[in-house]
Short mmCIF file of C-alpha atoms in Angstrom, two decimals:
data_model
loop_
_atom_site.label_atom_id
_atom_site.label_comp_id
_atom_site.label_asym_id
_atom_site.label_seq_id
_atom_site.Cartn_x
_atom_site.Cartn_y
_atom_site.Cartn_z
CA MET A 23 -28.42 16.79 24.99
CA ALA A 24 -28.82 16.09 21.27
CA THR A 25 -25.60 15.11 19.54
CA GLU A 26 -24.80 16.12 16.01
CA LYS A 27 -25.19 13.29 13.53
CA PRO A 28 -21.75 12.01 12.47
CA ASP A 29 -20.54 12.52 8.92
CA VAL A 30 -20.24 9.22 7.06
CA VAL A 31 -16.98 8.65 5.20
CA ARG A 32 -16.67 5.56 3.01
CA LEU A 33 -13.21 3.99 3.02
CA GLY A 34 -11.72 1.60 0.48
CA ASN A 35 -8.99 -0.52 2.08
CA LEU A 36 -6.81 -3.58 1.46
CA LYS A 37 -6.09 -6.53 3.73
CA PHE A 38 -2.39 -6.07 4.46
CA ALA A 39 -0.63 -5.71 7.81
CA HIS A 40 0.69 -2.22 7.05
CA TYR A 41 -2.85 -1.02 6.21
CA GLY A 42 -3.85 -1.65 9.83
CA ALA A 43 -3.84 1.94 11.07
CA ILE A 44 -6.16 2.89 8.19
CA SER A 45 -8.57 0.17 9.29
CA TYR A 46 -8.28 1.32 12.92
CA MET A 47 -9.60 4.76 11.94
CA LYS A 48 -13.15 3.41 12.12
CA GLU A 49 -12.68 2.47 15.80
CA ILE A 50 -11.91 6.02 16.97
CA ALA A 51 -13.91 7.93 14.33
CA PRO A 52 -16.70 8.96 16.74
CA LYS A 53 -14.20 11.19 18.55
CA TYR A 54 -14.11 13.31 15.37
CA ASN A 55 -17.88 13.08 14.78
CA LEU A 56 -17.19 10.75 11.87
CA LYS A 57 -18.44 7.31 10.95
CA ILE A 58 -16.06 5.29 8.78
CA GLU A 59 -17.67 2.63 6.61
CA GLU A 60 -14.87 0.30 5.48
CA PHE A 61 -14.97 -1.72 2.26
CA MET A 62 -12.19 -4.23 1.53
CA PHE A 63 -10.80 -4.70 -1.99
CA ALA A 64 -8.36 -7.24 -3.47
CA LYS A 65 -6.04 -4.65 -5.04
CA GLY A 66 -5.72 -0.87 -4.92
CA ILE A 67 -6.53 -0.55 -8.61
CA ASP A 68 -9.87 -2.30 -7.95
CA ILE A 69 -11.01 0.70 -5.88
CA ALA A 70 -11.03 3.03 -8.92
CA PRO A 71 -14.45 1.93 -10.24
CA ALA A 72 -15.94 2.39 -6.76
CA ILE A 73 -14.62 5.96 -6.69
CA VAL A 74 -16.06 6.63 -10.14
CA SER A 75 -19.48 5.34 -9.09
CA GLY A 76 -19.44 7.51 -5.97
CA GLN A 77 -19.24 4.60 -3.51
CA ILE A 78 -15.89 5.57 -1.94
CA ASP A 79 -14.67 8.89 -0.45
CA ILE A 80 -11.16 7.93 0.72
CA ALA A 81 -8.95 4.97 -0.08
CA ALA A 82 -5.68 3.34 0.88
CA SER A 83 -3.49 2.04 -1.91
CA ALA A 84 -0.02 1.80 -3.35
CA VAL A 85 1.09 5.00 -5.02
CA ASP A 86 1.13 3.14 -8.36
CA ALA A 87 -2.58 2.35 -8.12
CA ALA A 88 -3.36 5.94 -7.15
CA ILE A 89 -1.39 7.24 -10.13
CA SER A 90 -3.17 4.83 -12.50
CA THR A 91 -6.50 5.99 -11.10
CA ARG A 92 -5.65 9.67 -11.56
CA ALA A 93 -4.31 8.97 -15.07
CA GLN A 94 -7.76 7.66 -16.00
CA GLY A 95 -9.14 11.11 -15.23
CA ILE A 96 -10.66 10.03 -11.93
CA PRO A 97 -10.64 13.10 -9.63
CA ILE A 98 -8.63 12.11 -6.56
CA TYR A 99 -5.91 13.72 -4.47
CA ILE A 100 -3.13 12.02 -2.55
CA ILE A 101 -3.46 13.49 0.93
CA ALA A 102 -0.99 11.46 3.04
CA GLY A 103 1.37 8.50 3.10
CA PHE A 104 0.71 5.72 5.60
CA ALA A 105 3.39 3.03 5.38
CA LYS A 106 6.79 2.53 3.78
CA GLY A 107 8.31 -0.56 2.21
CA GLY A 108 6.09 -3.61 2.39
CA ALA A 109 7.73 -5.74 -0.29
CA ARG A 110 10.11 -8.68 -0.56
CA VAL A 111 11.31 -10.83 -3.43
CA VAL A 112 11.03 -14.42 -2.19
CA VAL A 113 12.38 -17.59 -3.83
CA GLY A 114 11.77 -21.26 -3.04
CA LYS A 115 13.64 -22.71 -0.07
CA ASP A 116 15.88 -24.94 -2.22
CA SER A 117 16.36 -22.38 -4.98
CA THR A 118 19.70 -21.77 -6.69
CA ILE A 119 18.68 -18.13 -7.21
CA LYS A 120 21.05 -16.03 -5.12
CA SER A 121 20.83 -12.66 -6.89
CA VAL A 122 18.50 -10.76 -9.21
CA SER A 123 20.74 -11.73 -12.14
CA ASP A 124 19.96 -15.40 -11.41
CA LEU A 125 16.30 -14.76 -12.29
CA LYS A 126 17.26 -15.09 -15.97
CA GLY A 127 15.31 -17.98 -17.46
CA LYS A 128 12.96 -18.14 -14.47
CA LYS A 129 9.27 -17.56 -13.80
CA LEU A 130 8.46 -14.71 -11.43
CA GLY A 131 5.02 -14.06 -9.99
CA VAL A 132 3.62 -10.66 -9.03
CA ALA A 133 0.25 -8.96 -8.66
CA ARG A 134 -0.45 -6.51 -11.48
CA GLY A 135 -0.69 -2.83 -10.60
CA GLY A 136 0.76 -2.85 -7.08
CA ALA A 137 4.00 -1.47 -5.68
CA GLN A 138 5.58 -4.92 -5.96
CA GLU A 139 5.27 -4.88 -9.76
CA LEU A 140 7.06 -1.55 -10.19
CA LEU A 141 9.76 -2.54 -7.69
CA ILE A 142 10.61 -5.82 -9.39
CA LEU A 143 10.62 -4.30 -12.88
CA ALA A 144 12.98 -1.58 -11.66
CA GLU A 145 15.24 -4.30 -10.21
CA LEU A 146 15.23 -6.32 -13.44
CA ASP A 147 16.02 -3.16 -15.42
CA LYS A 148 18.85 -2.29 -13.06
CA HIS A 149 20.39 -5.72 -13.67
CA GLY A 150 19.99 -5.52 -17.44
CA LEU A 151 17.30 -8.19 -17.70
CA THR A 152 14.35 -8.15 -20.07
CA TRP A 153 10.89 -9.41 -19.13
CA SER A 154 7.47 -10.25 -20.50
CA ASP A 155 4.34 -12.18 -19.55
CA ARG A 156 4.97 -14.19 -22.73
CA PRO A 157 7.94 -16.43 -23.61
CA GLY A 158 11.01 -14.96 -25.30
CA LYS A 159 12.48 -12.57 -22.72
CA ASP A 160 14.98 -13.13 -19.90
CA VAL A 161 12.32 -13.36 -17.18
CA ARG A 162 8.78 -14.66 -17.58
CA ILE A 163 6.37 -12.56 -15.52
CA VAL A 164 3.29 -14.40 -14.24
CA TYR A 165 0.51 -12.13 -12.98
CA MET A 166 -1.50 -13.49 -10.05
CA ALA A 167 -3.56 -12.26 -7.12
CA TYR A 168 -1.57 -11.66 -3.92
CA ALA A 169 -3.42 -14.54 -2.26
CA ASP A 170 -2.31 -17.01 -4.95
CA LEU A 171 1.39 -16.13 -5.17
CA ASN A 172 2.48 -17.98 -2.03
CA GLN A 173 0.61 -21.12 -3.04
CA ALA A 174 2.20 -21.09 -6.50
CA LEU A 175 5.69 -20.67 -5.00
CA GLN A 176 5.07 -23.46 -2.49
CA ALA A 177 3.84 -25.77 -5.27
CA GLY A 178 6.94 -25.06 -7.35
CA ASN A 179 4.96 -23.40 -10.15
CA LEU A 180 6.95 -20.18 -9.72
CA ASP A 181 10.69 -19.70 -9.12
CA ALA A 182 10.25 -16.36 -7.33
CA ILE A 183 7.57 -13.93 -6.22
CA SER A 184 7.54 -10.19 -5.60
CA GLN A 185 5.13 -10.15 -2.69
CA SER A 186 3.49 -7.83 -0.18
CA GLU A 187 3.34 -8.14 3.62
CA PRO A 188 2.45 -10.16 5.63
CA GLN A 189 2.29 -12.78 2.85
CA ALA A 190 6.03 -12.48 2.12
CA SER A 191 6.91 -13.01 5.78
CA GLN A 192 4.48 -15.93 5.99
CA ALA A 193 6.21 -17.71 3.09
CA ILE A 194 9.54 -17.36 4.89
CA ASN A 195 8.26 -18.27 8.37
CA MET A 196 6.38 -21.32 7.08
CA GLY A 197 9.61 -22.62 5.61
CA TYR A 198 8.94 -22.81 1.89
CA GLY A 199 10.34 -19.38 0.99
CA VAL A 200 13.65 -17.56 1.36
CA GLU A 201 14.14 -13.81 1.00
CA LEU A 202 16.16 -12.87 -2.06
CA LEU A 203 16.06 -9.15 -1.32
CA LYS A 204 13.99 -6.18 -0.21
CA PRO A 205 13.78 -4.32 -3.53
CA TYR A 206 14.48 -0.80 -2.31
CA ASP A 207 17.79 -0.07 -4.09
CA THR A 208 16.35 1.48 -7.27
CA PRO A 209 15.22 5.08 -7.95
CA VAL A 210 11.85 4.20 -6.36
CA GLY A 211 13.52 3.64 -2.98
CA MET A 212 11.14 2.40 -0.31
CA PRO A 213 7.67 2.68 -1.80
CA ILE A 214 5.14 4.72 0.15
CA ARG A 215 1.48 3.77 0.42
CA ALA A 216 -0.94 6.59 -0.30
CA LEU A 217 -4.12 7.74 1.38
CA VAL A 218 -6.29 9.29 -1.31
CA MET A 219 -9.43 11.40 -1.15
CA THR A 220 -11.93 12.38 -3.81
CA GLU A 221 -11.62 15.93 -5.06
CA ALA A 222 -15.30 16.35 -4.19
CA MET A 223 -14.70 15.69 -0.49
CA TYR A 224 -11.52 17.78 -0.40
CA LYS A 225 -13.12 20.79 -2.12
CA ASP A 226 -16.78 20.60 -1.11
CA LYS A 227 -16.50 19.30 2.46
CA PRO A 228 -13.34 20.94 3.83
CA ASP A 229 -14.41 20.50 7.45
CA VAL A 230 -15.00 16.76 6.98
CA ALA A 231 -11.73 16.44 5.05
CA ALA A 232 -9.80 18.16 7.85
CA ARG A 233 -11.32 15.85 10.47
CA VAL A 234 -10.48 12.79 8.34
CA LEU A 235 -6.82 13.84 8.37
CA GLU A 236 -6.88 14.43 12.12
CA LEU A 237 -8.40 10.99 12.57
CA PHE A 238 -5.74 9.45 10.30
CA VAL A 239 -2.92 11.10 12.24
CA GLU A 240 -4.30 9.95 15.60
CA ALA A 241 -4.86 6.38 14.40
CA THR A 242 -1.35 6.21 12.94
CA ASN A 243 0.26 7.77 15.99
CA THR A 244 -1.60 5.29 18.21
CA PHE A 245 -0.21 2.35 16.23
CA ILE A 246 3.33 3.78 16.30
CA GLN A 247 3.22 4.56 20.03
CA GLN A 248 1.36 1.38 21.07
CA PRO A 249 2.80 -1.52 19.05
CA GLU A 250 1.05 -4.14 21.22
CA LEU A 251 -2.35 -2.61 20.45
CA ALA A 252 -1.43 -2.41 16.76
CA GLU A 253 -0.44 -6.08 16.62
CA LYS A 254 -3.55 -7.20 18.49
CA TYR A 255 -5.82 -5.20 16.21
CA VAL A 256 -4.24 -6.33 12.94
CA ARG A 257 -3.95 -9.99 13.90
CA GLU A 258 -7.35 -10.36 15.55
CA GLU A 259 -9.60 -7.86 13.78
CA MET A 260 -8.14 -7.76 10.26
CA PHE A 261 -6.72 -11.28 9.92
CA LYS A 262 -8.92 -13.18 12.41
CA ASN A 263 -5.80 -14.83 13.90
CA GLN A 264 -4.69 -16.21 10.53
CA ILE A 265 -1.21 -14.75 10.92
CA SER A 266 1.22 -15.43 13.75
CA SER A 267 2.87 -12.87 15.98
CA GLN A 268 6.15 -13.57 14.14
CA ASP A 269 4.46 -12.98 10.77
CA TYR A 270 3.14 -9.65 12.02
CA GLN A 271 6.44 -8.53 13.58
CA ASP A 272 8.39 -9.40 10.44
CA ALA A 273 5.81 -7.75 8.20
CA ILE A 274 5.74 -4.45 10.12
CA GLY A 275 9.52 -4.55 10.46
CA ASN A 276 9.54 -4.33 6.67
CA SER A 277 6.62 -1.88 6.35
CA PRO A 278 6.60 0.64 9.21
CA PHE A 279 3.62 2.90 9.79
CA SER A 280 4.19 6.51 8.73
CA TYR A 281 2.39 9.74 7.77
CA ASP A 282 4.27 11.46 5.03
CA ILE A 283 4.53 11.47 1.26
CA THR A 284 6.24 13.90 -1.11
CA VAL A 285 5.52 15.29 -4.55
CA GLU A 286 8.99 14.08 -5.57
CA HIS A 287 8.30 10.46 -4.62
CA VAL A 288 5.02 10.44 -6.52
CA GLN A 289 6.65 12.01 -9.59
CA ILE A 290 9.52 9.49 -9.65
CA THR A 291 7.02 6.66 -9.34
CA THR A 292 4.96 8.15 -12.19
CA ASP A 293 7.99 8.49 -14.46
CA LEU A 294 9.06 4.88 -13.89
CA MET A 295 5.53 3.57 -14.42
CA LYS A 296 5.50 5.33 -17.80
CA LYS A 297 8.94 3.93 -18.63
CA TYR A 298 7.87 0.35 -17.89
CA GLY A 299 4.37 0.60 -19.32
CA ILE A 300 2.61 0.05 -16.00
CA GLY A 301 -0.95 1.31 -16.05
CA ARG A 302 -0.74 2.01 -19.79
CA MET A 303 -1.00 5.74 -19.17
CA SER A 304 -1.42 7.88 -22.28
CA SER A 305 -1.23 11.07 -20.21
CA PRO A 306 0.61 10.55 -16.88
CA PRO A 307 -0.53 12.96 -14.16
CA VAL A 308 1.89 15.59 -12.86
CA ALA A 309 2.41 14.95 -9.14
CA ALA A 310 2.43 18.63 -8.17
CA ASP A 311 -1.13 18.96 -9.50
CA TRP A 312 -2.73 16.38 -7.22
CA VAL A 313 -0.53 15.69 -4.17
CA LYS A 314 -2.13 17.83 -1.44
CA VAL A 315 -0.57 17.53 2.02
CA ASP A 316 -1.81 20.80 3.54
CA LEU A 317 -4.49 19.07 5.67
CA LEU A 318 -1.96 16.47 6.80
CA ASP A 319 0.51 19.17 7.85
CA ALA A 320 -2.21 20.98 9.82
CA ALA A 321 -3.34 17.79 11.55
CA LYS A 322 0.22 16.86 12.50
CA LYS A 323 0.82 20.30 14.03
CA THR A 324 -2.32 19.92 16.11
CA LEU A 325 -1.98 16.33 17.25
CA LEU A 326 1.61 15.16 17.30
CA PRO A 327 4.22 15.76 19.99
CA LEU A 328 7.20 17.75 18.72
CA ASP A 329 9.50 14.72 18.55
CA SER A 330 7.10 12.90 16.18
CA LYS A 331 6.88 15.58 13.52
#
C-alpha cells in the first residue's frame, strides 16, 4: 500500500535541557505524517534571519527573542509555551555577593536577547541599581555567548552571570559557582519559552499546522510522563553525554516542561523589554495580535488525559 509522503517541517531549536521535548518531536513525527528537520542555533534571536529567508517553519525560543523577531515585522505567531523558568543568577564560589544589591560595582555576564537578560535587568531595576555595558553605572553588563559565560565566571573575569540551564546547574555542580537567586520575583515571573510558527504555515497549511501542535503536545506529554526517557534523550542525543544526571535533574527542576502561554505574559514581557531597551523596538507588537493558541487548545483536548489539561 502506498503511503502518503510526509510533510516536511523545518525546526529552529536551541541546545538547552528544557528544549528537549521540542527536539524529541522529530523522533515521533512519522506518526503524524510529518518529517521534522531540526537546525540548531546559538540564540533564539539568531533564528530570525532563517525565518526571513524561508529556511525555518517553526522555532523554539525565549519569548523575548520571539517578540524582537515580530517587532522587526517578521510574520510569526506564538502558538504554544514549552518550558518555564530556566534561569539562575550564579556568582563565584568565594564571592562576597549575597544579594542583588551586592552586585553594585561588579561585572555581570549575560547573553544578549535571551530571557536571562530581561530577568536580570528587571532584578537590578527592582533593587534600584543602574547598569550599562560601559563604565559609569552601578553594574557593568558584559554580553557573552551562553557557552562562554561559565568559563568567564570560573576564570574570575566576571563576578556573576545570569545563565540558562543546564549551564547554570553545571557551574554549581562543578564547584566554581553558587546560586545567588532564581530571578522570578519581578513582574516577568517565571519566563515561558515560546514555540513559534510562521504566519504562512499557520494560514496556508492549516492541516500541517494542526498536526505540528498535536505532535508537540504528544512529545511534551511523553517527557512529562516519562522522566527517565526525557533524561536519556536530552543527555545522550542532545548533549552527547556532556552533562551529568545531576546537571540534568537540577536543570529540569528549574525549567519544567509545559504547554501553555498567555497573551498577558507575552504583553508584560513586551512592555518590560520596551522599558529596558531590549531589542531596540521602535514599534513593539501587541501580544493579542500574534499569540494564537487555538491549535494548542484543540490538540490538548484531543491528546491529553483530563488531569493534564
